[in-house]
PDB file of C-alpha atoms in Angstrom:
ATOM      1  CA  MET A   1       0.000   0.000   0.000  1.00  0.00           C
ATOM      2  CA  PHE A   2       1.448   3.327  -1.010  1.00  0.00           C
ATOM      3  CA  GLN A   3       0.271   6.592   0.371  1.00  0.00           C
ATOM      4  CA  SER A   4       1.338   9.673  -1.553  1.00  0.00           C
ATOM      5  CA  ILE A   5       1.324  13.218  -0.302  1.00  0.00           C
ATOM      6  CA  LEU A   6       1.663  15.997  -2.830  1.00  0.00           C
ATOM      7  CA  MET A   7       2.990  19.327  -1.652  1.00  0.00           C
ATOM      8  CA  LEU A   8       3.216  22.495  -3.698  1.00  0.00           C
ATOM      9  CA  VAL A   9       5.662  25.033  -2.337  1.00  0.00           C
ATOM     10  CA  LEU A  10       5.916  28.638  -3.366  1.00  0.00           C
ATOM     11  CA  ALA A  11       9.613  29.429  -3.841  1.00  0.00           C
ATOM     12  CA  PRO A  12      11.152  32.433  -2.017  1.00  0.00           C
ATOM     13  CA  GLY A  13      11.127  35.676  -3.976  1.00  0.00           C
ATOM     14  CA  ALA A  14       8.107  34.555  -5.923  1.00  0.00           C
ATOM     15  CA  ALA A  15       6.453  37.938  -5.678  1.00  0.00           C
ATOM     16  CA  GLU A  16       7.928  39.077  -9.003  1.00  0.00           C
ATOM     17  CA  SER A  17       7.846  35.752 -10.860  1.00  0.00           C
ATOM     18  CA  GLU A  18       5.908  32.814  -9.571  1.00  0.00           C
ATOM     19  CA  GLN A  19       7.941  29.614  -9.249  1.00  0.00           C
ATOM     20  CA  TRP A  20       6.465  26.363  -8.036  1.00  0.00           C
ATOM     21  CA  ALA A  21       8.175  23.219  -6.803  1.00  0.00           C
ATOM     22  CA  GLN A  22       6.604  19.788  -6.396  1.00  0.00           C
ATOM     23  CA  MET A  23       7.575  17.174  -3.826  1.00  0.00           C
ATOM     24  CA  THR A  24       6.054  13.690  -3.530  1.00  0.00           C
ATOM     25  CA  ILE A  25       6.405  11.614  -0.364  1.00  0.00           C
ATOM     26  CA  GLN A  26       5.553   7.925  -0.537  1.00  0.00           C
ATOM     27  CA  GLN A  27       4.991   5.597   2.379  1.00  0.00           C
ATOM     28  CA  ARG A  28       5.067   1.792   2.099  1.00  0.00           C
ATOM     29  CA  VAL A  29       3.518  -0.423   4.776  1.00  0.00           C
ATOM     30  CA  ILE A  30       4.682  -4.030   5.167  1.00  0.00           C
ATOM     31  CA  ILE A  31       3.531  -6.503   7.813  1.00  0.00           C
ATOM     32  CA  ARG A  32       5.905  -9.226   9.044  1.00  0.00           C
ATOM     33  CA  VAL A  33       4.469 -12.581  10.145  1.00  0.00           C
ATOM     34  CA  PRO A  34       6.819 -14.607  12.390  1.00  0.00           C
ATOM     35  CA  MET A  35       7.122 -18.376  12.304  1.00  0.00           C
ATOM     36  CA  GLY A  36       5.706 -20.357  15.239  1.00  0.00           C
ATOM     37  CA  PRO A  37       8.919 -21.922  16.659  1.00  0.00           C
ATOM     38  CA  ARG A  38      10.309 -18.492  17.497  1.00  0.00           C
ATOM     39  CA  ALA A  39       7.281 -17.605  19.603  1.00  0.00           C
ATOM     40  CA  THR A  40       7.397 -17.924  23.362  1.00  0.00           C
ATOM     41  CA  ALA A  41       6.358 -21.205  24.963  1.00  0.00           C
ATOM     42  CA  GLN A  42       3.145 -19.613  26.229  1.00  0.00           C
ATOM     43  CA  ALA A  43       2.261 -18.245  22.779  1.00  0.00           C
ATOM     44  CA  ARG A  44       2.997 -21.630  21.190  1.00  0.00           C
ATOM     45  CA  ALA A  45       0.712 -23.324  23.718  1.00  0.00           C
ATOM     46  CA  ARG A  46      -2.063 -20.829  22.935  1.00  0.00           C
ATOM     47  CA  SER A  47      -1.618 -21.185  19.176  1.00  0.00           C
ATOM     48  CA  ARG A  48      -1.473 -24.962  19.375  1.00  0.00           C
ATOM     49  CA  ALA A  49       1.713 -25.249  17.322  1.00  0.00           C
ATOM     50  CA  PRO A  50       1.761 -28.619  15.571  1.00  0.00           C
ATOM     51  CA  GLU A  51       3.578 -31.575  17.007  1.00  0.00           C
ATOM     52  CA  PRO A  52       5.347 -33.725  14.408  1.00  0.00           C
ATOM     53  CA  SER A  53       2.867 -36.568  14.999  1.00  0.00           C
ATOM     54  CA  GLU A  54      -0.188 -34.298  14.796  1.00  0.00           C
ATOM     55  CA  GLU A  55      -2.146 -34.613  11.531  1.00  0.00           C
ATOM     56  CA  TRP A  56      -4.357 -31.980   9.929  1.00  0.00           C
ATOM     57  CA  LYS A  57      -7.124 -32.503   7.406  1.00  0.00           C
ATOM     58  CA  GLU A  58      -7.793 -29.834   4.763  1.00  0.00           C
ATOM     59  CA  LYS A  59     -11.341 -28.542   4.297  1.00  0.00           C
ATOM     60  CA  LYS A  60     -12.727 -25.801   2.079  1.00  0.00           C
ATOM     61  CA  GLY A  61     -11.413 -22.449   3.259  1.00  0.00           C
ATOM     62  CA  PRO A  62     -12.271 -18.775   2.874  1.00  0.00           C
ATOM     63  CA  LYS A  63     -11.224 -16.502   0.013  1.00  0.00           C
ATOM     64  CA  CYS A  64      -9.580 -14.048   2.442  1.00  0.00           C
ATOM     65  CA  VAL A  65      -8.153 -13.988   5.978  1.00  0.00           C
ATOM     66  CA  ALA A  66      -8.081 -10.816   8.097  1.00  0.00           C
ATOM     67  CA  LEU A  67      -4.465  -9.707   8.633  1.00  0.00           C
ATOM     68  CA  ARG A  68      -5.167  -8.556  12.194  1.00  0.00           C
ATOM     69  CA  SER A  69      -6.095 -12.107  13.198  1.00  0.00           C
ATOM     70  CA  ILE A  70      -2.834 -13.775  12.053  1.00  0.00           C
ATOM     71  CA  ARG A  71      -0.500 -14.442  14.995  1.00  0.00           C
ATOM     72  CA  SER A  72       2.147 -16.756  13.548  1.00  0.00           C
ATOM     73  CA  ALA A  73       2.863 -19.269  10.822  1.00  0.00           C
ATOM     74  CA  ALA A  74       4.307 -22.743  10.430  1.00  0.00           C
ATOM     75  CA  ILE A  75       5.719 -24.803   7.584  1.00  0.00           C
ATOM     76  CA  VAL A  76       4.184 -28.271   7.638  1.00  0.00           C
ATOM     77  CA  THR A  77       3.831 -29.079   3.915  1.00  0.00           C
ATOM     78  CA  PRO A  78       6.106 -28.308   0.947  1.00  0.00           C
ATOM     79  CA  ASP A  79       3.436 -26.376  -0.987  1.00  0.00           C
ATOM     80  CA  GLY A  80       1.795 -24.238   1.686  1.00  0.00           C
ATOM     81  CA  VAL A  81       2.240 -22.111   4.775  1.00  0.00           C
ATOM     82  CA  ASP A  82      -0.013 -22.677   7.790  1.00  0.00           C
ATOM     83  CA  LEU A  83      -1.419 -19.491   9.335  1.00  0.00           C
ATOM     84  CA  ILE A  84      -2.242 -19.643  13.037  1.00  0.00           C
ATOM     85  CA  LEU A  85      -4.935 -17.169  14.029  1.00  0.00           C
ATOM     86  CA  ALA A  86      -5.681 -15.460  17.333  1.00  0.00           C
ATOM     87  CA  ASP A  87      -8.843 -17.531  17.809  1.00  0.00           C
ATOM     88  CA  GLU A  88      -6.780 -20.750  17.430  1.00  0.00           C
ATOM     89  CA  HIS A  89      -8.170 -21.502  13.960  1.00  0.00           C
ATOM     90  CA  ARG A  90      -5.646 -22.612  11.400  1.00  0.00           C
ATOM     91  CA  TYR A  91      -5.623 -22.013   7.638  1.00  0.00           C
ATOM     92  CA  ARG A  92      -3.193 -23.253   5.020  1.00  0.00           C
ATOM     93  CA  ALA A  93      -2.179 -20.745   2.354  1.00  0.00           C
ATOM     94  CA  LYS A  94      -1.591 -22.907  -0.733  1.00  0.00           C
ATOM     95  CA  LEU A  95       1.204 -21.501  -2.889  1.00  0.00           C
ATOM     96  CA  GLU A  96       1.409 -21.241  -6.659  1.00  0.00           C
ATOM     97  CA  ARG A  97       2.935 -24.116  -8.610  1.00  0.00           C
ATOM     98  CA  GLY A  98       6.721 -24.219  -8.332  1.00  0.00           C
ATOM     99  CA  CYS A  99       6.859 -22.279  -5.037  1.00  0.00           C
ATOM    100  CA  ARG A 100       8.258 -24.170  -2.069  1.00  0.00           C
ATOM    101  CA  SER A 101       7.234 -23.223   1.458  1.00  0.00           C
ATOM    102  CA  THR A 102      10.775 -23.797   2.771  1.00  0.00           C
ATOM    103  CA  GLY A 103      11.705 -20.366   1.400  1.00  0.00           C
ATOM    104  CA  PHE A 104       9.605 -18.834   4.192  1.00  0.00           C
ATOM    105  CA  TYR A 105      11.277 -20.622   7.137  1.00  0.00           C
ATOM    106  CA  SER A 106      12.196 -17.331   8.823  1.00  0.00           C
ATOM    107  CA  GLY A 107       8.787 -15.709   8.373  1.00  0.00           C
ATOM    108  CA  PHE A 108       7.335 -13.636   5.592  1.00  0.00           C
ATOM    109  CA  TYR A 109       6.041 -10.194   4.714  1.00  0.00           C
ATOM    110  CA  VAL A 110       2.764  -9.089   3.175  1.00  0.00           C
ATOM    111  CA  GLU A 111       1.751  -5.714   1.791  1.00  0.00           C
ATOM    112  CA  PRO A 112      -1.718  -4.931   3.132  1.00  0.00           C
ATOM    113  CA  GLN A 113      -4.453  -3.879   0.753  1.00  0.00           C
ATOM    114  CA  ALA A 114      -7.182  -1.364   1.584  1.00  0.00           C
ATOM    115  CA  ASP A 115      -9.448  -4.114   2.967  1.00  0.00           C
ATOM    116  CA  ARG A 116      -6.704  -5.273   5.424  1.00  0.00           C
ATOM    117  CA  SER A 117      -7.132  -8.899   4.317  1.00  0.00           C
ATOM    118  CA  LEU A 118      -4.830 -11.502   2.822  1.00  0.00           C
ATOM    119  CA  CYS A 119      -6.666 -12.953  -0.183  1.00  0.00           C
ATOM    120  CA  ALA A 120      -6.138 -15.935  -2.473  1.00  0.00           C
ATOM    121  CA  GLY A 121      -5.732 -15.044  -6.121  1.00  0.00           C
ATOM    122  CA  ARG A 122      -4.645 -11.503  -5.236  1.00  0.00           C
ATOM    123  CA  ASP A 123      -1.886 -11.407  -2.623  1.00  0.00           C
ATOM    124  CA  GLU A 124       1.533 -12.943  -2.286  1.00  0.00           C
ATOM    125  CA  LEU A 125       3.924 -13.880   0.509  1.00  0.00           C
ATOM    126  CA  GLN A 126       7.368 -12.266   0.348  1.00  0.00           C
ATOM    127  CA  ALA A 127      10.504 -13.684   1.959  1.00  0.00           C
ATOM    128  CA  ARG A 128      13.561 -11.648   2.960  1.00  0.00           C
ATOM    129  CA  SER A 129      15.526 -13.563   0.316  1.00  0.00           C
ATOM    130  CA  GLY A 130      13.423 -11.949  -2.398  1.00  0.00           C
ATOM    131  CA  LEU A 131      11.252 -15.011  -3.003  1.00  0.00           C
ATOM    132  CA  ALA A 132       7.634 -14.050  -3.662  1.00  0.00           C
ATOM    133  CA  CYS A 133       4.840 -16.597  -4.096  1.00  0.00           C
ATOM    134  CA  SER A 134       1.191 -15.974  -4.901  1.00  0.00           C
ATOM    135  CA  ILE A 135      -1.493 -17.558  -2.749  1.00  0.00           C
ATOM    136  CA  THR A 136      -3.764 -19.745  -4.881  1.00  0.00           C
ATOM    137  CA  SER A 137      -6.238 -20.760  -2.155  1.00  0.00           C
ATOM    138  CA  PHE A 138      -6.833 -21.119   1.572  1.00  0.00           C
ATOM    139  CA  LYS A 139      -7.728 -24.411   3.218  1.00  0.00           C
ATOM    140  CA  ARG A 140      -9.274 -24.636   6.677  1.00  0.00           C
ATOM    141  CA  LEU A 141      -7.376 -27.146   8.805  1.00  0.00           C
ATOM    142  CA  VAL A 142      -9.064 -29.443  11.307  1.00  0.00           C
ATOM    143  CA  GLU A 143      -7.478 -32.082  13.486  1.00  0.00           C
ATOM    144  CA  ASP A 144      -7.652 -35.533  11.933  1.00  0.00           C
ATOM    145  CA  ASP A 145      -9.245 -37.897  14.436  1.00  0.00           C
TER     146      ASP A 145
END
């Protein structure tokens, strides 16, 4: 999201001949999402970070996830990043073909849109390494009994 501010400044001594200058200031907002293992033990317990033996089943998910609800992330599969929400729900962001989730092991960045949501088919995850992968869909994860 870029926010531009346009300023017009009247140059000194402009009484005799008008001179105008233009200055544009741009602001870029980026949100960083940390990976689960770096969270504190208490936060991991609250977010129910996956144990290696714990299995998750994918169900149909939403088109978008509110950015304010994302607390951390985890890499469990090679083609997706699991998002752990504040209400303990879990969604898997499926990545475009050819993108491997291991590129996001240290977290990722997202540029928020006006609706403050992360949406499939529109947004992408960005790693510090420069890797950027589009989100193709979200899957709701439920514990496999």
